[in-house]
């Protein structure tokens, strides 16, 4: 467990680099909507909570993020009574000189947005591949077709779920359209290599009515899948007698 002074010193060991990378990846996975800085902390290890150690960790991460070349920070319209998610890309971007004196608490309402190339990196696709599959680039307005909106919505939902993924049974509520519209966009994204489905079992909320355990598919970004286990070592052939 790190002490407050350790974070305050700004030491950049492997764990610190990993924490900064995780914070950046979390923001990039949220695409054009980005995340308010206050929404980032509960998603990272050691930065949530009211203790001194967590506050010191937040301050450390913020000092790295505010000068990150692949991030920008905009005034969040939601904090001012507007729709911050929809208007994030059009919000006023704060300059480096405006960000420099801000502590993490004062910056909590700012919305962090990753560059378009970082959004592509986060989901494991280049811009050309993304356009072919989804019909729109990360920073472009959504094309006015229901099919592309569904594909975009599914990809965004899976990306936001991070390494945990999201089950097919939970998707209709998350994306806001009927289950019968899930099959085609899921298969298209899976065939394109952006997402990977894994069969899983889960317990129903009301087993007395619907039965106990049922099967579904959990979808995650392919880029976030754990690496495969190393191959088993080859055994030498038996010696001839």
mmCIF file of N, CA, C and O in Angstrom, residues 37-117:
data_model
loop_
_atom_site.group_PDB
_atom_site.id
_atom_site.type_symbol
_atom_site.label_atom_id
_atom_site.label_comp_id
_atom_site.label_asym_id
_atom_site.label_seq_id
_atom_site.Cartn_x
_atom_site.Cartn_y
_atom_site.Cartn_z
ATOM 1 N N UNK A 37 -13.837 14.012 -14.974
ATOM 2 C CA UNK A 37 -12.727 13.537 -14.158
ATOM 3 C C UNK A 37 -13.237 12.844 -12.900
ATOM 4 O O UNK A 37 -12.682 11.823 -12.473
ATOM 5 N N UNK A 38 -14.321 13.352 -12.322
ATOM 6 C CA UNK A 38 -14.883 12.728 -11.122
ATOM 7 C C UNK A 38 -15.397 11.324 -11.399
ATOM 8 O O UNK A 38 -15.485 10.497 -10.482
ATOM 9 N N UNK A 39 -15.737 11.007 -12.662
ATOM 10 C CA UNK A 39 -16.203 9.670 -13.012
ATOM 11 C C UNK A 39 -15.057 8.691 -13.231
ATOM 12 O O UNK A 39 -15.276 7.477 -13.250
ATOM 13 N N UNK A 40 -13.855 9.206 -13.404
ATOM 14 C CA UNK A 40 -12.704 8.342 -13.650
ATOM 15 C C UNK A 40 -12.254 7.649 -12.372
ATOM 16 O O UNK A 40 -11.922 6.457 -12.375
ATOM 17 N N UNK A 41 -12.263 8.376 -11.245
ATOM 18 C CA UNK A 41 -11.668 7.847 -10.013
ATOM 19 C C UNK A 41 -12.289 6.534 -9.527
ATOM 20 O O UNK A 41 -11.549 5.625 -9.121
ATOM 21 N N UNK A 42 -13.615 6.363 -9.544
ATOM 22 C CA UNK A 42 -14.162 5.074 -9.074
ATOM 23 C C UNK A 42 -13.774 3.887 -9.953
ATOM 24 O O UNK A 42 -13.934 2.732 -9.534
ATOM 25 N N UNK A 43 -13.269 4.153 -11.152
ATOM 26 C CA UNK A 43 -12.929 3.081 -12.080
ATOM 27 C C UNK A 43 -11.474 2.648 -11.980
ATOM 28 O O UNK A 43 -11.063 1.704 -12.662
ATOM 29 N N UNK A 44 -10.697 3.326 -11.132
ATOM 30 C CA UNK A 44 -9.277 3.022 -11.004
ATOM 31 C C UNK A 44 -8.974 2.486 -9.609
ATOM 32 O O UNK A 44 -9.607 2.894 -8.636
ATOM 33 N N UNK A 45 -7.995 1.609 -9.481
ATOM 34 C CA UNK A 45 -7.627 1.104 -8.152
ATOM 35 C C UNK A 45 -6.906 2.171 -7.331
ATOM 36 O O UNK A 45 -5.998 2.836 -7.814
ATOM 37 N N UNK A 46 -7.365 2.366 -6.106
ATOM 38 C CA UNK A 46 -6.658 3.237 -5.184
ATOM 39 C C UNK A 46 -6.957 4.715 -5.276
ATOM 40 O O UNK A 46 -6.384 5.508 -4.533
ATOM 41 N N UNK A 47 -7.869 5.116 -6.199
ATOM 42 C CA UNK A 47 -8.127 6.549 -6.348
ATOM 43 C C UNK A 47 -9.515 6.962 -5.859
ATOM 44 O O UNK A 47 -9.840 8.151 -5.878
ATOM 45 N N UNK A 48 -10.353 6.009 -5.464
ATOM 46 C CA UNK A 48 -11.681 6.342 -4.947
ATOM 47 C C UNK A 48 -11.622 6.441 -3.430
ATOM 48 O O UNK A 48 -10.714 5.919 -2.790
ATOM 49 N N UNK A 49 -12.599 7.104 -2.851
ATOM 50 C CA UNK A 49 -12.664 7.198 -1.404
ATOM 51 C C UNK A 49 -12.198 8.536 -0.882
ATOM 52 O O UNK A 49 -11.659 9.370 -1.615
ATOM 53 N N UNK A 50 -12.415 8.737 0.418
ATOM 54 C CA UNK A 50 -12.142 10.030 1.033
ATOM 55 C C UNK A 50 -10.827 10.071 1.799
ATOM 56 O O UNK A 50 -10.475 11.098 2.362
ATOM 57 N N UNK A 51 -10.096 8.988 1.838
ATOM 58 C CA UNK A 51 -8.863 8.945 2.611
ATOM 59 C C UNK A 51 -7.735 9.753 1.992
ATOM 60 O O UNK A 51 -7.769 10.121 0.808
ATOM 61 N N UNK A 52 -6.716 10.003 2.795
ATOM 62 C CA UNK A 52 -5.569 10.789 2.344
ATOM 63 C C UNK A 52 -4.799 10.076 1.233
ATOM 64 O O UNK A 52 -4.317 10.712 0.293
ATOM 65 N N UNK A 53 -4.684 8.746 1.330
ATOM 66 C CA UNK A 53 -3.947 8.003 0.310
ATOM 67 C C UNK A 53 -4.640 8.093 -1.045
ATOM 68 O O UNK A 53 -3.984 8.274 -2.078
ATOM 69 N N UNK A 54 -5.979 7.969 -1.057
ATOM 70 C CA UNK A 54 -6.719 8.067 -2.312
ATOM 71 C C UNK A 54 -6.624 9.471 -2.890
ATOM 72 O O UNK A 54 -6.471 9.652 -4.104
ATOM 73 N N UNK A 55 -6.717 10.481 -2.048
ATOM 74 C CA UNK A 55 -6.603 11.868 -2.520
ATOM 75 C C UNK A 55 -5.232 12.127 -3.116
ATOM 76 O O UNK A 55 -5.097 12.806 -4.139
ATOM 77 N N UNK A 56 -4.193 11.582 -2.494
ATOM 78 C CA UNK A 56 -2.845 11.750 -3.013
ATOM 79 C C UNK A 56 -2.684 11.038 -4.347
ATOM 80 O O UNK A 56 -2.036 11.544 -5.266
ATOM 81 N N UNK A 57 -3.299 9.847 -4.479
ATOM 82 C CA UNK A 57 -3.243 9.114 -5.737
ATOM 83 C C UNK A 57 -3.977 9.879 -6.841
ATOM 84 O O UNK A 57 -3.509 9.940 -7.974
ATOM 85 N N UNK A 58 -5.133 10.466 -6.517
ATOM 86 C CA UNK A 58 -5.867 11.250 -7.513
ATOM 87 C C UNK A 58 -5.038 12.443 -7.993
ATOM 88 O O UNK A 58 -5.002 12.753 -9.187
ATOM 89 N N UNK A 59 -4.389 13.110 -7.039
ATOM 90 C CA UNK A 59 -3.559 14.256 -7.394
ATOM 91 C C UNK A 59 -2.413 13.834 -8.310
ATOM 92 O O UNK A 59 -2.086 14.533 -9.281
ATOM 93 N N UNK A 60 -1.809 12.685 -8.017
ATOM 94 C CA UNK A 60 -0.711 12.173 -8.833
ATOM 95 C C UNK A 60 -1.181 11.883 -10.255
ATOM 96 O O UNK A 60 -0.543 12.290 -11.236
ATOM 97 N N UNK A 61 -2.308 11.170 -10.393
ATOM 98 C CA UNK A 61 -2.817 10.814 -11.716
ATOM 99 C C UNK A 61 -3.212 12.074 -12.482
ATOM 100 O O UNK A 61 -2.922 12.198 -13.683
ATOM 101 N N UNK A 62 -3.858 13.014 -11.823
ATOM 102 C CA UNK A 62 -4.285 14.241 -12.488
ATOM 103 C C UNK A 62 -3.087 15.009 -13.034
ATOM 104 O O UNK A 62 -3.138 15.546 -14.143
ATOM 105 N N UNK A 63 -2.007 15.068 -12.303
ATOM 106 C CA UNK A 63 -0.822 15.794 -12.783
ATOM 107 C C UNK A 63 -0.286 15.194 -14.079
ATOM 108 O O UNK A 63 0.234 15.910 -14.935
ATOM 109 N N UNK A 64 -0.421 13.881 -14.231
ATOM 110 C CA UNK A 64 0.033 13.233 -15.464
ATOM 111 C C UNK A 64 -0.980 13.412 -16.599
ATOM 112 O O UNK A 64 -0.595 13.649 -17.740
ATOM 113 N N UNK A 65 -2.256 13.299 -16.280
ATOM 114 C CA UNK A 65 -3.281 13.367 -17.324
ATOM 115 C C UNK A 65 -3.405 14.756 -17.932
ATOM 116 O O UNK A 65 -3.631 14.897 -19.137
ATOM 117 N N UNK A 66 -3.260 15.804 -17.115
ATOM 118 C CA UNK A 66 -3.517 17.159 -17.616
ATOM 119 C C UNK A 66 -2.503 17.599 -18.669
ATOM 120 O O UNK A 66 -2.769 18.525 -19.437
ATOM 121 N N UNK A 67 -1.343 16.910 -18.719
ATOM 122 C CA UNK A 67 -0.349 17.246 -19.748
ATOM 123 C C UNK A 67 -0.205 16.138 -20.792
ATOM 124 O O UNK A 67 0.729 16.151 -21.592
ATOM 125 N N UNK A 68 -1.132 15.171 -20.783
ATOM 126 C CA UNK A 68 -1.061 14.049 -21.726
ATOM 127 C C UNK A 68 -1.355 14.550 -23.137
ATOM 128 O O UNK A 68 -2.383 15.196 -23.370
ATOM 129 N N UNK A 69 -0.479 14.282 -24.110
ATOM 130 C CA UNK A 69 -0.678 14.808 -25.467
ATOM 131 C C UNK A 69 -1.887 14.240 -26.202
ATOM 132 O O UNK A 69 -2.333 14.824 -27.191
ATOM 133 N N UNK A 70 -2.427 13.104 -25.722
ATOM 134 C CA UNK A 70 -3.561 12.477 -26.395
ATOM 135 C C UNK A 70 -4.887 12.780 -25.704
ATOM 136 O O UNK A 70 -5.907 12.187 -26.047
ATOM 137 N N UNK A 71 -4.884 13.700 -24.753
ATOM 138 C CA UNK A 71 -6.105 14.063 -24.035
ATOM 139 C C UNK A 71 -6.346 15.557 -24.111
ATOM 140 O O UNK A 71 -5.414 16.349 -24.232
ATOM 141 N N UNK A 72 -7.622 15.924 -24.049
ATOM 142 C CA UNK A 72 -7.991 17.322 -23.837
ATOM 143 C C UNK A 72 -9.108 17.368 -22.812
ATOM 144 O O UNK A 72 -9.835 16.378 -22.615
ATOM 145 N N UNK A 73 -9.247 18.495 -22.169
ATOM 146 C CA UNK A 73 -10.236 18.655 -21.110
ATOM 147 C C UNK A 73 -11.139 19.833 -21.455
ATOM 148 O O UNK A 73 -10.667 20.929 -21.754
ATOM 149 N N UNK A 74 -12.449 19.562 -21.439
ATOM 150 C CA UNK A 74 -13.414 20.573 -21.861
ATOM 151 C C UNK A 74 -14.379 20.872 -20.723
ATOM 152 O O UNK A 74 -14.592 20.046 -19.824
ATOM 153 N N UNK A 75 -14.956 22.053 -20.774
ATOM 154 C CA UNK A 75 -15.984 22.409 -19.801
ATOM 155 C C UNK A 75 -17.211 21.559 -20.060
ATOM 156 O O UNK A 75 -17.689 21.460 -21.190
ATOM 157 N N UNK A 76 -17.704 20.907 -19.033
ATOM 158 C CA UNK A 76 -18.800 19.954 -19.162
ATOM 159 C C UNK A 76 -20.139 20.680 -19.103
ATOM 160 O O UNK A 76 -20.484 21.276 -18.085
ATOM 161 N N UNK A 77 -20.899 20.610 -20.197
ATOM 162 C CA UNK A 77 -22.196 21.285 -20.239
ATOM 163 C C UNK A 77 -23.172 20.710 -19.234
ATOM 164 O O UNK A 77 -24.061 21.405 -18.750
ATOM 165 N N UNK A 78 -23.021 19.408 -18.896
ATOM 166 C CA UNK A 78 -23.946 18.788 -17.943
ATOM 167 C C UNK A 78 -23.838 19.443 -16.578
ATOM 168 O O UNK A 78 -24.814 19.542 -15.843
ATOM 169 N N UNK A 79 -22.630 19.880 -16.223
ATOM 170 C CA UNK A 79 -22.442 20.533 -14.932
ATOM 171 C C UNK A 79 -23.094 21.912 -14.898
ATOM 172 O O UNK A 79 -23.289 22.499 -13.840
ATOM 173 N N UNK A 80 -23.433 22.421 -16.096
ATOM 174 C CA UNK A 80 -24.068 23.727 -16.199
ATOM 175 C C UNK A 80 -25.524 23.617 -16.638
ATOM 176 O O UNK A 80 -26.112 24.562 -17.133
ATOM 177 N N UNK A 81 -26.083 22.397 -16.497
ATOM 178 C CA UNK A 81 -27.487 22.202 -16.819
ATOM 179 C C UNK A 81 -27.747 21.747 -18.231
ATOM 180 O O UNK A 81 -28.886 21.621 -18.657
ATOM 181 N N UNK A 82 -26.691 21.458 -19.021
ATOM 182 C CA UNK A 82 -26.878 21.018 -20.393
ATOM 183 C C UNK A 82 -26.586 19.539 -20.540
ATOM 184 O O UNK A 82 -26.422 18.820 -19.568
ATOM 185 N N UNK A 83 -26.505 19.093 -21.801
ATOM 186 C CA UNK A 83 -26.223 17.691 -22.098
ATOM 187 C C UNK A 83 -24.740 17.550 -22.361
ATOM 188 O O UNK A 83 -24.260 17.745 -23.465
ATOM 189 N N UNK A 84 -23.990 17.223 -21.329
ATOM 190 C CA UNK A 84 -22.551 17.159 -21.457
ATOM 191 C C UNK A 84 -22.076 16.087 -22.414
ATOM 192 O O UNK A 84 -21.147 16.298 -23.169
ATOM 193 N N UNK A 85 -22.726 14.898 -22.396
ATOM 194 C CA UNK A 85 -22.279 13.816 -23.255
ATOM 195 C C UNK A 85 -22.453 14.179 -24.721
ATOM 196 O O UNK A 85 -21.570 13.956 -25.542
ATOM 197 N N UNK A 86 -23.596 14.739 -25.071
ATOM 198 C CA UNK A 86 -23.870 15.052 -26.462
ATOM 199 C C UNK A 86 -23.002 16.189 -26.958
ATOM 200 O O UNK A 86 -22.593 16.218 -28.111
ATOM 201 N N UNK A 87 -22.700 17.155 -26.116
ATOM 202 C CA UNK A 87 -21.957 18.320 -26.560
ATOM 203 C C UNK A 87 -20.513 18.332 -26.136
ATOM 204 O O UNK A 87 -19.859 19.370 -26.200
ATOM 205 N N UNK A 88 -19.977 17.173 -25.731
ATOM 206 C CA UNK A 88 -18.611 17.138 -25.213
ATOM 207 C C UNK A 88 -17.607 17.624 -26.252
ATOM 208 O O UNK A 88 -16.713 18.410 -25.944
ATOM 209 N N UNK A 89 -17.754 17.145 -27.488
ATOM 210 C CA UNK A 89 -16.788 17.496 -28.521
ATOM 211 C C UNK A 89 -16.814 18.990 -28.840
ATOM 212 O O UNK A 89 -15.841 19.544 -29.341
ATOM 213 N N UNK A 90 -17.927 19.651 -28.582
ATOM 214 C CA UNK A 90 -18.058 21.070 -28.901
ATOM 215 C C UNK A 90 -17.794 21.973 -27.709
ATOM 216 O O UNK A 90 -17.878 23.195 -27.830
ATOM 217 N N UNK A 91 -17.508 21.394 -26.551
ATOM 218 C CA UNK A 91 -17.253 22.206 -25.371
ATOM 219 C C UNK A 91 -15.944 22.968 -25.497
ATOM 220 O O UNK A 91 -15.067 22.620 -26.291
ATOM 221 N N UNK A 92 -15.784 23.990 -24.690
ATOM 222 C CA UNK A 92 -14.564 24.787 -24.736
ATOM 223 C C UNK A 92 -13.411 24.006 -24.127
ATOM 224 O O UNK A 92 -13.484 23.536 -22.994
ATOM 225 N N UNK A 93 -12.353 23.845 -24.891
ATOM 226 C CA UNK A 93 -11.173 23.135 -24.419
ATOM 227 C C UNK A 93 -10.282 24.079 -23.621
ATOM 228 O O UNK A 93 -9.956 25.175 -24.075
ATOM 229 N N UNK A 94 -9.904 23.646 -22.433
ATOM 230 C CA UNK A 94 -9.030 24.461 -21.606
ATOM 231 C C UNK A 94 -7.591 24.355 -22.088
ATOM 232 O O UNK A 94 -7.141 23.279 -22.509
ATOM 233 N N UNK A 95 -6.892 25.450 -22.049
ATOM 234 C CA UNK A 95 -5.502 25.486 -22.481
ATOM 235 C C UNK A 95 -4.597 24.905 -21.402
ATOM 236 O O UNK A 95 -5.002 24.723 -20.248
ATOM 237 N N UNK A 96 -3.347 24.632 -21.780
ATOM 238 C CA UNK A 96 -2.378 24.094 -20.824
ATOM 239 C C UNK A 96 -2.156 25.059 -19.665
ATOM 240 O O UNK A 96 -2.009 24.645 -18.513
ATOM 241 N N UNK A 97 -2.167 26.349 -19.964
ATOM 242 C CA UNK A 97 -1.958 27.340 -18.902
ATOM 243 C C UNK A 97 -3.145 27.408 -17.952
ATOM 244 O O UNK A 97 -2.990 27.725 -16.768
ATOM 245 N N UNK A 98 -4.346 27.083 -18.448
ATOM 246 C CA UNK A 98 -5.524 27.046 -17.585
ATOM 247 C C UNK A 98 -5.541 25.792 -16.729
ATOM 248 O O UNK A 98 -6.012 25.810 -15.582
ATOM 249 N N UNK A 99 -5.034 24.685 -17.283
ATOM 250 C CA UNK A 99 -5.035 23.420 -16.546
ATOM 251 C C UNK A 99 -3.940 23.363 -15.490
ATOM 252 O O UNK A 99 -4.122 22.743 -14.434
ATOM 253 N N UNK A 100 -2.811 23.979 -15.765
ATOM 254 C CA UNK A 100 -1.636 23.839 -14.901
ATOM 255 C C UNK A 100 -1.899 24.171 -13.429
ATOM 256 O O UNK A 100 -1.455 23.436 -12.547
ATOM 257 N N UNK A 101 -2.616 25.258 -13.097
ATOM 258 C CA UNK A 101 -2.810 25.566 -11.676
ATOM 259 C C UNK A 101 -3.951 24.793 -11.019
ATOM 260 O O UNK A 101 -4.130 24.888 -9.800
ATOM 261 N N UNK A 102 -4.734 24.027 -11.799
ATOM 262 C CA UNK A 102 -5.897 23.349 -11.238
ATOM 263 C C UNK A 102 -5.483 22.093 -10.476
ATOM 264 O O UNK A 102 -4.748 21.254 -10.999
ATOM 265 N N UNK A 103 -5.976 21.951 -9.271
ATOM 266 C CA UNK A 103 -5.832 20.700 -8.543
ATOM 267 C C UNK A 103 -6.953 19.757 -8.957
ATOM 268 O O UNK A 103 -7.937 20.176 -9.577
ATOM 269 N N UNK A 104 -6.831 18.479 -8.609
ATOM 270 C CA UNK A 104 -7.802 17.496 -9.099
ATOM 271 C C UNK A 104 -9.218 17.787 -8.617
ATOM 272 O O UNK A 104 -10.190 17.525 -9.334
ATOM 273 N N UNK A 105 -9.369 18.340 -7.433
ATOM 274 C CA UNK A 105 -10.712 18.650 -6.941
ATOM 275 C C UNK A 105 -11.385 19.735 -7.758
ATOM 276 O O UNK A 105 -12.571 19.642 -8.098
ATOM 277 N N UNK A 106 -10.626 20.767 -8.111
ATOM 278 C CA UNK A 106 -11.180 21.866 -8.909
ATOM 279 C C UNK A 106 -11.466 21.423 -10.339
ATOM 280 O O UNK A 106 -12.291 22.029 -11.026
ATOM 281 N N UNK A 107 -10.788 20.357 -10.791
ATOM 282 C CA UNK A 107 -10.971 19.881 -12.163
ATOM 283 C C UNK A 107 -12.002 18.764 -12.272
ATOM 284 O O UNK A 107 -12.224 18.235 -13.363
ATOM 285 N N UNK A 108 -12.658 18.417 -11.175
ATOM 286 C CA UNK A 108 -13.535 17.247 -11.150
ATOM 287 C C UNK A 108 -14.657 17.306 -12.181
ATOM 288 O O UNK A 108 -15.090 16.277 -12.705
ATOM 289 N N UNK A 109 -15.147 18.510 -12.487
ATOM 290 C CA UNK A 109 -16.268 18.634 -13.417
ATOM 291 C C UNK A 109 -15.828 18.719 -14.874
ATOM 292 O O UNK A 109 -16.675 18.714 -15.774
ATOM 293 N N UNK A 110 -14.528 18.795 -15.127
ATOM 294 C CA UNK A 110 -14.063 18.829 -16.511
ATOM 295 C C UNK A 110 -14.265 17.473 -17.159
ATOM 296 O O UNK A 110 -14.162 16.436 -16.518
ATOM 297 N N UNK A 111 -14.560 17.487 -18.452
ATOM 298 C CA UNK A 111 -14.753 16.234 -19.192
ATOM 299 C C UNK A 111 -13.486 15.937 -19.978
ATOM 300 O O UNK A 111 -13.002 16.774 -20.740
ATOM 301 N N UNK A 112 -12.947 14.744 -19.782
ATOM 302 C CA UNK A 112 -11.728 14.311 -20.472
ATOM 303 C C UNK A 112 -12.090 13.589 -21.757
ATOM 304 O O UNK A 112 -12.935 12.692 -21.753
ATOM 305 N N UNK A 113 -11.437 13.971 -22.847
ATOM 306 C CA UNK A 113 -11.683 13.363 -24.155
ATOM 307 C C UNK A 113 -10.360 12.943 -24.769
ATOM 308 O O UNK A 113 -9.396 13.717 -24.775
ATOM 309 N N UNK A 114 -10.315 11.734 -25.291
ATOM 310 C CA UNK A 114 -9.119 11.244 -25.977
ATOM 311 C C UNK A 114 -9.185 11.625 -27.448
ATOM 312 O O UNK A 114 -10.259 11.858 -28.005
ATOM 313 N N UNK A 115 -8.022 11.673 -28.098
ATOM 314 C CA UNK A 115 -7.972 11.950 -29.524
ATOM 315 C C UNK A 115 -8.637 10.821 -30.305
ATOM 316 O O UNK A 115 -8.815 9.711 -29.793
ATOM 317 N N UNK A 116 -8.969 11.095 -31.553
ATOM 318 C CA UNK A 116 -9.635 10.091 -32.379
ATOM 319 C C UNK A 116 -8.761 8.854 -32.563
ATOM 320 O O UNK A 116 -9.243 7.724 -32.521
ATOM 321 N N UNK A 117 -7.467 9.057 -32.767
ATOM 322 C CA UNK A 117 -6.605 7.880 -32.958
ATOM 323 C C UNK A 117 -6.509 7.049 -31.683
ATOM 324 O O UNK A 117 -6.382 5.822 -31.737
#
